[in-house]
XYZ file of C-alpha atoms in Angstrom:
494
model
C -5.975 -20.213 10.172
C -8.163 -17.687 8.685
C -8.503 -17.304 5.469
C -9.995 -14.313 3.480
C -12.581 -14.627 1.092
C -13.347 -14.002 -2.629
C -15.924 -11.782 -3.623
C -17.522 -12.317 -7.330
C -20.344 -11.200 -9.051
C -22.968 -13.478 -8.973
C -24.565 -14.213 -12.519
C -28.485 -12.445 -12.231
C -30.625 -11.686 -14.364
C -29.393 -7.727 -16.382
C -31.754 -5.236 -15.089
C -32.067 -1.516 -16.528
C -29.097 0.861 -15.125
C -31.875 3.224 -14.100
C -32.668 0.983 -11.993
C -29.914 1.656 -9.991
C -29.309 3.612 -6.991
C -31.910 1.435 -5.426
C -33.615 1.415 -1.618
C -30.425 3.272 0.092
C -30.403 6.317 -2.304
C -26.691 6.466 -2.187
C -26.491 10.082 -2.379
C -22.262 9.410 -1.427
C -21.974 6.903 -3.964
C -23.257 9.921 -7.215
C -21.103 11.971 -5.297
C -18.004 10.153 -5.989
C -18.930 9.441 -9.333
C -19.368 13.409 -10.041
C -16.264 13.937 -8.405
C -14.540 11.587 -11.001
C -16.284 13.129 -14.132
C -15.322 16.604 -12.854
C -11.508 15.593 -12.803
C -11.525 13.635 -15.502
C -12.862 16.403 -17.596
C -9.565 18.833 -15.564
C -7.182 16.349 -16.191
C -7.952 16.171 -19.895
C -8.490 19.447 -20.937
C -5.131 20.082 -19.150
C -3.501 17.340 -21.515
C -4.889 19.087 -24.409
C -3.933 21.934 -23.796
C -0.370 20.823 -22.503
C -0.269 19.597 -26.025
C -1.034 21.611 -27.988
C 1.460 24.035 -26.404
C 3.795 21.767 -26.848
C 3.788 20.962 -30.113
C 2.919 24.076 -31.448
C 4.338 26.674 -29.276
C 3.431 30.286 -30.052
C 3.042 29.230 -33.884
C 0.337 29.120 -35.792
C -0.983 25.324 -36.868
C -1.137 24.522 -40.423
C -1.462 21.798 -42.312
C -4.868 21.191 -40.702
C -8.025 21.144 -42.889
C -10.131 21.378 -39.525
C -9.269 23.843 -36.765
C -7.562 23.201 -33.548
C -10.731 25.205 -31.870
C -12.552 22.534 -33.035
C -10.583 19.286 -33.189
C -9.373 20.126 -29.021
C -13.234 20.286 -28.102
C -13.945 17.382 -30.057
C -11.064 15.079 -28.791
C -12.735 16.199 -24.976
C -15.430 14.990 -25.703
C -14.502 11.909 -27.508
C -12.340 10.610 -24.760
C -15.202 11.442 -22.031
C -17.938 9.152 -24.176
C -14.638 6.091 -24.431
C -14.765 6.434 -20.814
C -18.271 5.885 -20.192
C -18.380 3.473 -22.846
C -15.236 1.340 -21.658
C -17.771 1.440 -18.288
C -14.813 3.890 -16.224
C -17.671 4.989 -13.848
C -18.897 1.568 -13.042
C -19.517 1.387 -9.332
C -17.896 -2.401 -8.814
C -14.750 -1.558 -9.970
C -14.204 2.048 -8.124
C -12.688 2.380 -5.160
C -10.713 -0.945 -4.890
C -8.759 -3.083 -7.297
C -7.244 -2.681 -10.293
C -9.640 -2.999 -12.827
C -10.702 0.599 -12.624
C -6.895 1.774 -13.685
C -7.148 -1.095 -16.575
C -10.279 0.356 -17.761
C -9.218 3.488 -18.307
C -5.643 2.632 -20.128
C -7.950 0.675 -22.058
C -10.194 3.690 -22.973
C -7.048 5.659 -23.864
C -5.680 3.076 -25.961
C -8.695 2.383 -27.817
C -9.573 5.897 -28.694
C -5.817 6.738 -29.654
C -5.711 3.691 -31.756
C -9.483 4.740 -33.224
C -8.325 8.330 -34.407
C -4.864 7.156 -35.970
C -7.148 4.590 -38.206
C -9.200 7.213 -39.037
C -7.640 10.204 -39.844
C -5.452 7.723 -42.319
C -8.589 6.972 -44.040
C -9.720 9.959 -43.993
C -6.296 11.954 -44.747
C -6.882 14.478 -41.798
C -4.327 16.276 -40.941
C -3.905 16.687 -37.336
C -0.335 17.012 -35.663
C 0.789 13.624 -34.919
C 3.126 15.331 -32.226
C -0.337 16.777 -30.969
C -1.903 13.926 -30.751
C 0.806 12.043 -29.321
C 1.923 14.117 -26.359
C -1.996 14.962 -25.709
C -2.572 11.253 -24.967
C 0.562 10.496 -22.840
C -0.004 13.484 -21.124
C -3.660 12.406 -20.387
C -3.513 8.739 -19.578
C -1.473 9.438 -16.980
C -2.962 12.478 -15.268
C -6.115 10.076 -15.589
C -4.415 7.511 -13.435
C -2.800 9.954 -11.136
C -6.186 11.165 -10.632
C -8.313 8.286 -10.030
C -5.576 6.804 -7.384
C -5.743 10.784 -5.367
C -9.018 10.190 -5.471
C -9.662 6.649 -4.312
C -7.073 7.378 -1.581
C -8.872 10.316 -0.301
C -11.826 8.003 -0.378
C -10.301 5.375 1.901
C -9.015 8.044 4.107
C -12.738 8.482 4.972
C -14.179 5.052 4.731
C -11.075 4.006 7.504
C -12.982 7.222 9.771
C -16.625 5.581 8.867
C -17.558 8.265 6.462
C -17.546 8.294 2.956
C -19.279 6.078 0.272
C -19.162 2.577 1.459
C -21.706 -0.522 0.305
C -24.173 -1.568 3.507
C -23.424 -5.307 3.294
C -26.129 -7.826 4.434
C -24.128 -11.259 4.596
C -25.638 -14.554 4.124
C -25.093 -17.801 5.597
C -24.231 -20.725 8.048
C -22.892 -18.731 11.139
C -19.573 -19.845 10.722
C -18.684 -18.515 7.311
C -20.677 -14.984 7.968
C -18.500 -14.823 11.175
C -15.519 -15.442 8.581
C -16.810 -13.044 5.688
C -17.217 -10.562 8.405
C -13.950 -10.490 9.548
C -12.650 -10.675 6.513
C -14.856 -7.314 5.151
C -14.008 -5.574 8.739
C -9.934 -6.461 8.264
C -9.990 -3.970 5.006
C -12.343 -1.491 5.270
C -11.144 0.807 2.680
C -12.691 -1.770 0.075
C -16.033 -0.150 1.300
C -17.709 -3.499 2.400
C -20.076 -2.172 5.532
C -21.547 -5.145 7.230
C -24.985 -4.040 8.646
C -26.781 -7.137 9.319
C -27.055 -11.120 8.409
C -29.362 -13.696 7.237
C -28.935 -17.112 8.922
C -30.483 -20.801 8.221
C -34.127 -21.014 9.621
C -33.242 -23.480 12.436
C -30.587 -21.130 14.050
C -32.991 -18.576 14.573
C -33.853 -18.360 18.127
C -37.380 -16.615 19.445
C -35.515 -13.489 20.658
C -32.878 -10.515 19.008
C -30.037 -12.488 18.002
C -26.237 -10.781 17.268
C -23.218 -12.521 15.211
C -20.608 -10.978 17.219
C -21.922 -7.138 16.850
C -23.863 -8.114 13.792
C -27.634 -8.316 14.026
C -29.598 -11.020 12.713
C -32.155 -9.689 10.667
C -33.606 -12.695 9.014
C -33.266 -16.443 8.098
C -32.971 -17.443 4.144
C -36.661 -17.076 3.628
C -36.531 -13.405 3.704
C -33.540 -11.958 2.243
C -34.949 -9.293 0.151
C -36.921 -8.055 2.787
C -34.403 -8.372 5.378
C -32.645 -6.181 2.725
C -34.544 -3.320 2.690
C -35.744 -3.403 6.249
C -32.098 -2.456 7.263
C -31.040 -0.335 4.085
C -28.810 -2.690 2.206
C -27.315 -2.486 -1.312
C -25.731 -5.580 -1.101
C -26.126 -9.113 -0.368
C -23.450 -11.169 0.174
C -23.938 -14.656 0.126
C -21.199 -17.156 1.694
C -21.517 -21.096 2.124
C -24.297 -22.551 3.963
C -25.495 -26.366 3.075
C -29.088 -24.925 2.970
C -28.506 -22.347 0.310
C -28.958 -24.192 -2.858
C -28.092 -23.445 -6.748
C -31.610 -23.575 -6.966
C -32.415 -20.937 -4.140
C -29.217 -19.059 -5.219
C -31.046 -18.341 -8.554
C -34.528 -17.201 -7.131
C -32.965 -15.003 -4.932
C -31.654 -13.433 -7.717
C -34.464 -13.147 -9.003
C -35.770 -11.894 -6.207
C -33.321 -8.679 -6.414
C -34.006 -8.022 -9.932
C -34.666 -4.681 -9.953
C -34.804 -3.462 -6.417
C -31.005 -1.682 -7.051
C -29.883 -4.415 -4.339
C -26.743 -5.826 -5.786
C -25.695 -9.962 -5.031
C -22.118 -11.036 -4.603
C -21.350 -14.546 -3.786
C -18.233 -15.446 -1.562
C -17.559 -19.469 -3.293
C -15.750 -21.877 -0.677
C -12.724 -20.863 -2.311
C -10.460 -19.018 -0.242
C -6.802 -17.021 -0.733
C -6.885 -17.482 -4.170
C -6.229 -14.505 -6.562
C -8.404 -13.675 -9.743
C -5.840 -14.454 -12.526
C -5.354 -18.172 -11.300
C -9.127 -18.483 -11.596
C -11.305 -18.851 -14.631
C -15.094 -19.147 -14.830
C -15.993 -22.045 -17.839
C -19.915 -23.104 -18.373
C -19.938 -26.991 -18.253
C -23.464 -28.361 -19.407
C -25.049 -24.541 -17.807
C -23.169 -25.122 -14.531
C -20.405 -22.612 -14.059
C -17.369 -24.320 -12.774
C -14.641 -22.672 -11.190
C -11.463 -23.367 -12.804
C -8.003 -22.674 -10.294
C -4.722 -22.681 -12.247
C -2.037 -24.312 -10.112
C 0.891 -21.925 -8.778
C 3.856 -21.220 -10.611
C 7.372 -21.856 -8.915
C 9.299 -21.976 -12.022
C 9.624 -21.160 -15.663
C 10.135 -17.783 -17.357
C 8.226 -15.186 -15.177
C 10.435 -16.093 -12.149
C 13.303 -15.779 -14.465
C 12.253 -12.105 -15.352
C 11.599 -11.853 -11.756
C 15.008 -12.393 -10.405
C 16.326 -10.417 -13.265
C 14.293 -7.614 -12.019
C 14.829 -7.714 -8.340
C 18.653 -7.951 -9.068
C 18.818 -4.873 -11.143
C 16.510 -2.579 -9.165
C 18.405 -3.705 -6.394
C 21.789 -2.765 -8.120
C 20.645 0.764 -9.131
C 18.999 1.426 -5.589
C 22.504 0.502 -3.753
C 24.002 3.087 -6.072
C 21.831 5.912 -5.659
C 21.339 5.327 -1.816
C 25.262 4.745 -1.192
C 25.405 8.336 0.226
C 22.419 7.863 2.843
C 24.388 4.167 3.847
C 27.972 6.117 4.385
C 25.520 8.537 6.747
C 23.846 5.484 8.754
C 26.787 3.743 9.173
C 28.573 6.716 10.720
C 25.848 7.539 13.175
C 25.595 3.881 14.112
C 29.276 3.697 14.810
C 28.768 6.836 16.952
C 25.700 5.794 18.712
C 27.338 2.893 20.247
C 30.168 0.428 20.172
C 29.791 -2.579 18.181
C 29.973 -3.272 14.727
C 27.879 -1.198 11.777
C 26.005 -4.018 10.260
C 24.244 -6.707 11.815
C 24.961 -10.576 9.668
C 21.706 -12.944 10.905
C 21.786 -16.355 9.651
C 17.768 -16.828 8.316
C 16.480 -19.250 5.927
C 15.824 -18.890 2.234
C 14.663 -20.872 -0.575
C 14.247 -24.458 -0.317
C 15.256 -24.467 3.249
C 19.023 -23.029 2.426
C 20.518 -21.031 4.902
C 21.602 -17.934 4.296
C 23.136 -14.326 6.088
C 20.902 -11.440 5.816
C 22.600 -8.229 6.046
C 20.833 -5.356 8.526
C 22.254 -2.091 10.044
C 22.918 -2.612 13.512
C 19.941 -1.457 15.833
C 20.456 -3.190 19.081
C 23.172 -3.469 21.391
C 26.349 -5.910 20.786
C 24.847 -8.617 23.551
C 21.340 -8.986 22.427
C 21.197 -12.331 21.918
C 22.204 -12.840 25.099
C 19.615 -10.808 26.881
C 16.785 -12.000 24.932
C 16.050 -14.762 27.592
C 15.796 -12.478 30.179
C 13.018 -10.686 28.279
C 10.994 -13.476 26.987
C 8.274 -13.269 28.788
C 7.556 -9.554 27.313
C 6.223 -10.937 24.066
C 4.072 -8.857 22.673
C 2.811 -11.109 19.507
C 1.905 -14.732 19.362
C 3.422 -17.582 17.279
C 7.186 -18.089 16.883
C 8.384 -14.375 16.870
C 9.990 -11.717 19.286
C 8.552 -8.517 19.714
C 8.632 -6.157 21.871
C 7.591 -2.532 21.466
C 9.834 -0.700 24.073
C 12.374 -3.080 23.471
C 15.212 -2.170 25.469
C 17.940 -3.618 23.615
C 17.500 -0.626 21.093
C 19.922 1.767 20.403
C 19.100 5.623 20.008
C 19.688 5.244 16.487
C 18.548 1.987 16.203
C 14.760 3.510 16.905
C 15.021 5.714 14.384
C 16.279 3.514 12.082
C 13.789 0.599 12.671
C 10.859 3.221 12.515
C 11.325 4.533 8.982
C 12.927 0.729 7.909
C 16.194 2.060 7.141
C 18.064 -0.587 9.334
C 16.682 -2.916 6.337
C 18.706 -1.325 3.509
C 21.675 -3.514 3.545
C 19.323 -6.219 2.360
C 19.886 -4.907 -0.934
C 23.029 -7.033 -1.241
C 21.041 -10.542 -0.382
C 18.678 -9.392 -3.597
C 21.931 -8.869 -5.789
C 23.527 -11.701 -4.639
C 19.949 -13.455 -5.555
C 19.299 -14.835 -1.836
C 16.128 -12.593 -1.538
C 14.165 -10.611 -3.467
C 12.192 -7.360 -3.024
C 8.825 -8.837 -2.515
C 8.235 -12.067 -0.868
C 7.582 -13.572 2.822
C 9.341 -12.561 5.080
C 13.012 -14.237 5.804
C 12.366 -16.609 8.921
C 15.305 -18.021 11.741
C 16.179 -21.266 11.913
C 14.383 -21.876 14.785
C 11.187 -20.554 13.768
C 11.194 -22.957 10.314
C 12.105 -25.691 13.114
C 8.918 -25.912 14.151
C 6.597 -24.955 11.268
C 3.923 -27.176 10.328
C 3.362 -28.494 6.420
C 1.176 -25.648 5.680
C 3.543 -22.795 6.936
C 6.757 -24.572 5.399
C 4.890 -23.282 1.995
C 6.818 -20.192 2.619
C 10.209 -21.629 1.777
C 8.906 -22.141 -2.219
C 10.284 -18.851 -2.933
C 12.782 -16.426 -1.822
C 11.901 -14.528 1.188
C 11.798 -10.860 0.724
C 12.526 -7.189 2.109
C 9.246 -6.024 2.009
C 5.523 -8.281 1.318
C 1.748 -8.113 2.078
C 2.926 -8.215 5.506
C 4.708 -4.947 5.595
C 2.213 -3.316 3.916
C -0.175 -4.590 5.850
C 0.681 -3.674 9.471
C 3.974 -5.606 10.319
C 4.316 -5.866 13.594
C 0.689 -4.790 14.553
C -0.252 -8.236 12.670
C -0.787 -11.536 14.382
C 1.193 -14.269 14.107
C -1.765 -16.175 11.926
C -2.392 -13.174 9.981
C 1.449 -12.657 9.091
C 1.630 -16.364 7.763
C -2.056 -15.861 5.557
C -0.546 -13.040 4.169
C 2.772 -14.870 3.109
C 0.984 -17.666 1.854
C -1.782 -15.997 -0.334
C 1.874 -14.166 -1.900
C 3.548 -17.607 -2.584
C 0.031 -18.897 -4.463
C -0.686 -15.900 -6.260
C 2.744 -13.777 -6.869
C 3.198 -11.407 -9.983
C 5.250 -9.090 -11.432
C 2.540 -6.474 -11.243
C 1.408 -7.678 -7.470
C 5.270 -7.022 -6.691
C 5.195 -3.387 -8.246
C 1.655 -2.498 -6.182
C 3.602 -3.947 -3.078
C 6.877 -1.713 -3.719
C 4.626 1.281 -3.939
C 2.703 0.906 -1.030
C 5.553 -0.122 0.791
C 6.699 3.521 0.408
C 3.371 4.616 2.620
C 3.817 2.157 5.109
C 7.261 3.354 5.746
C 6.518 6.862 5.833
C 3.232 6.110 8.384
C 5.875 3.827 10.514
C 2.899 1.331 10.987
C 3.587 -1.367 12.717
C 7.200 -0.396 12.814
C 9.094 -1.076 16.298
């Protein structure tokens, strides 16, 4: 099974930030950046001024030793310098993750928190109210703002355009193969792979290619190998050649030539809060925190999944009166759909589903087997023609999964977790893939968000694993929201 890789910073020597483009002159990269410092400065003068209307109206401020004129300039610029103090424009964390978003709540925080201390020191007088709604108002557009424009910025990455990192990997041929397809599987995270460095005694006298990726070196010359084919980044995976030792003199190596070094470790589908760097004797061991199954988060978890669940069955009780009445005049048959699946532990459970095929399915599926259109243990079929008329529509904007609202309030699923296999699929799983059953299945998960049915069978399964390992409340909320685009681009969705 493949499994994706971790990309950390490797520890070089600090070099000057002018330093910085380096050999590629990443003319899209101070592009962004401007982009950013132009909307951050719109999105907070906005705030100010949103306000300071609101607060004040069409009065006149008083109680104010210094001016508004002067203190809504100053608090502009104030918040711009937390920003590029807090490090907001930092090229490794734009564009993917969520430490960018962090940063800037952080920057917000911090600044709101600085000018309350001070101004009761210094018994300023400056609206509270102001202050208040001016920072609300502007934390968010800055977040609103950042995710517009790293979205736009995927958009063109996904077409090949757009400011992405020229990537020259490092390794045995096996892992750089791995890293590649790893890089290539998301490339909105702006990871181009333009060439790779391979042990000396795989090089062969003529052109070699990994795949479509040329080889451009062996370990002896990286740097050069670097700038001969424009890279900013070297990415260095496992390779029993590639020592601690040569690990640090490359970095030195790169010190100063604007050519960053990222280091893949032999760890692999493990998220960053279950891992922890700690310096043992100058050796930097890599600390992984075992998953959790149990305990209070998953309490708060099921508490969560039952209410949003209970609120969403209320508000959408209108749309499921609709369905059910154009499913019961589509075709005859019953509205919803009962599929025994299995949950938790290996229980067995009924999932609720509106009705999108016709009433003998089942008994036509052997007659269509052969049809498979994905590998592993699953059915699908993209002209299936078992499919209603309404049962198309519904399975391309997900609305035949709606009634799984009820399994989440009756605590059999939850919103976010693998997805719910048959019987006969968990029949023959293998030790690894049983993993799934640890925690309740869900109605949406990485794989939904992440191509459904487009996916492979292996890919589907890395997917639900990495979520049982590394689950949070906050990975749940980022899979909820993008669930919403994924439904409303029908990928994957037949």
């Amino acid at each position: 099974m493949t499994s994706a890789t971790l990309l950390t910073p490797a520890r070089t020597p600090s070099r000057p930030r002018g330093d910085r483009p380096g050999p590629a002159a990443r003319a899209d990269e101070r592009a962004y950046i401007r982009l950013l410092a132009v909307l951050d400065t719109a999105v907070l003068a906005v705030a100010i001024l949103v306000g300071y209307v609101a607060r004040f109206g069409d009065e006149e401020p008083s109680g104010s030793e210094i001016p508004y004129v002067v203190v809504a300039p100053g608090l502009l610029l104030a918040w711009l310098i937390s920003l590029r103090a807090l490090r907001c424009y930092d090229d490794r964390v734009l564009g993917y993750g969520a430490d960018e978003y962090r940063r800037i709540s952080s920057a917000s925080l911090r600044l709101a928190g600085g000018i309350a201390i001070a101004g009761y020191i210094a018994d300023v007088g400056v609206s509270r109210g102001f202050l208040a709604i001016s920072f609300a108002v502007g934390t968010v557009g800055l977040e609103v703002a950042r995710f517009a424009a790293r979205k736009r910025l995927h958009r063109a990455r996904c077409r090949g355009a757009g400011w992405s990192r020229k990537v020259l990997v490092v390794g045995d041929t096996a892992h750089v193969l791995e890293l590649v397809h790893t890089l290539r599987r998301e490339p909105y995270a702006g990871y181009h792979v333009v060439g790779a460095c391979i042990p000396d005694a795989l090089l062969a006298p003529v052109p070699q290619r990994l795949g479509d990726v040329p080889v451009v070196g062996s370990f002896r010359g990286i740097p050069e190998a670097a700038t001969a084919i424009g890279a900013d980044t070297v990415a260095v995976t496992a390779s029993g050649e590639l020592t601690a030792t040569r690990l640090r003199r490359l970095g030195w190596q790169l010190e100063g030539t604007g050519v960053d070094l990222v280091v893949a470790p032999a760890l692999t589908d493990v998220a960053g809060p279950r891992i922890h760097t700690r310096p043992v004797a100058g050796l930097p061991l890599i600390h992984v925190e075992a998953p959790e199954f149990r305990g209070a988060r998953k309490l708060v978890k099921g508490l969560v999944d039952r209410s949003l669940s209970f609120v969403a069955l209320t508000l959408l009780l209108p749309v499921l009166v609709v369905i059910a009445l154009a499913i019961k005049l589509d075709s005859r048959g019953p509205v919803l759909f009962r599929q025994v699946r299995v949950g938790q532990g290996g229980e067995e459970f009924g999932v609720f589903k509106f009705r999108t095929m016709v009433v003998n399915a089942d008994a036509l599926l052997a007659e269509l087997a052969a049809r498979n259109e994905t590998d592993g243990l699953m059915f699908k079929m993209r002209d299936d023609p078992r499919v209603t008329r309404i049962g198309r529509l519904l399975r391309k904007w997900s609305l035949d999964e709606l009634p799984q609202l009820v399994n989440v309030l009756f605590g059999q699923m939850s919103l976010v977790g693998p997805r719910p296999p048959l019987p006969s699929e968990v029949a023959r799983y293998d030790g690894d893939v049983a993993r799934r059953l640890l925690v309740k299945p869900g109605m949406t998960g990485l794989w939904q968000v992440s191509g459904r049915s487009d996916l492979s069978w292996e890919d589907g399964i890395r997917l639900d694993l990495y979520y049982v390992e590394n689950w949070s409340l906050a990975a749940d909320l980022t899979i909820l929201w993008k669930t919403f685009g994924a439904v409303v681009n029908s990928r994957g969705a037949y």
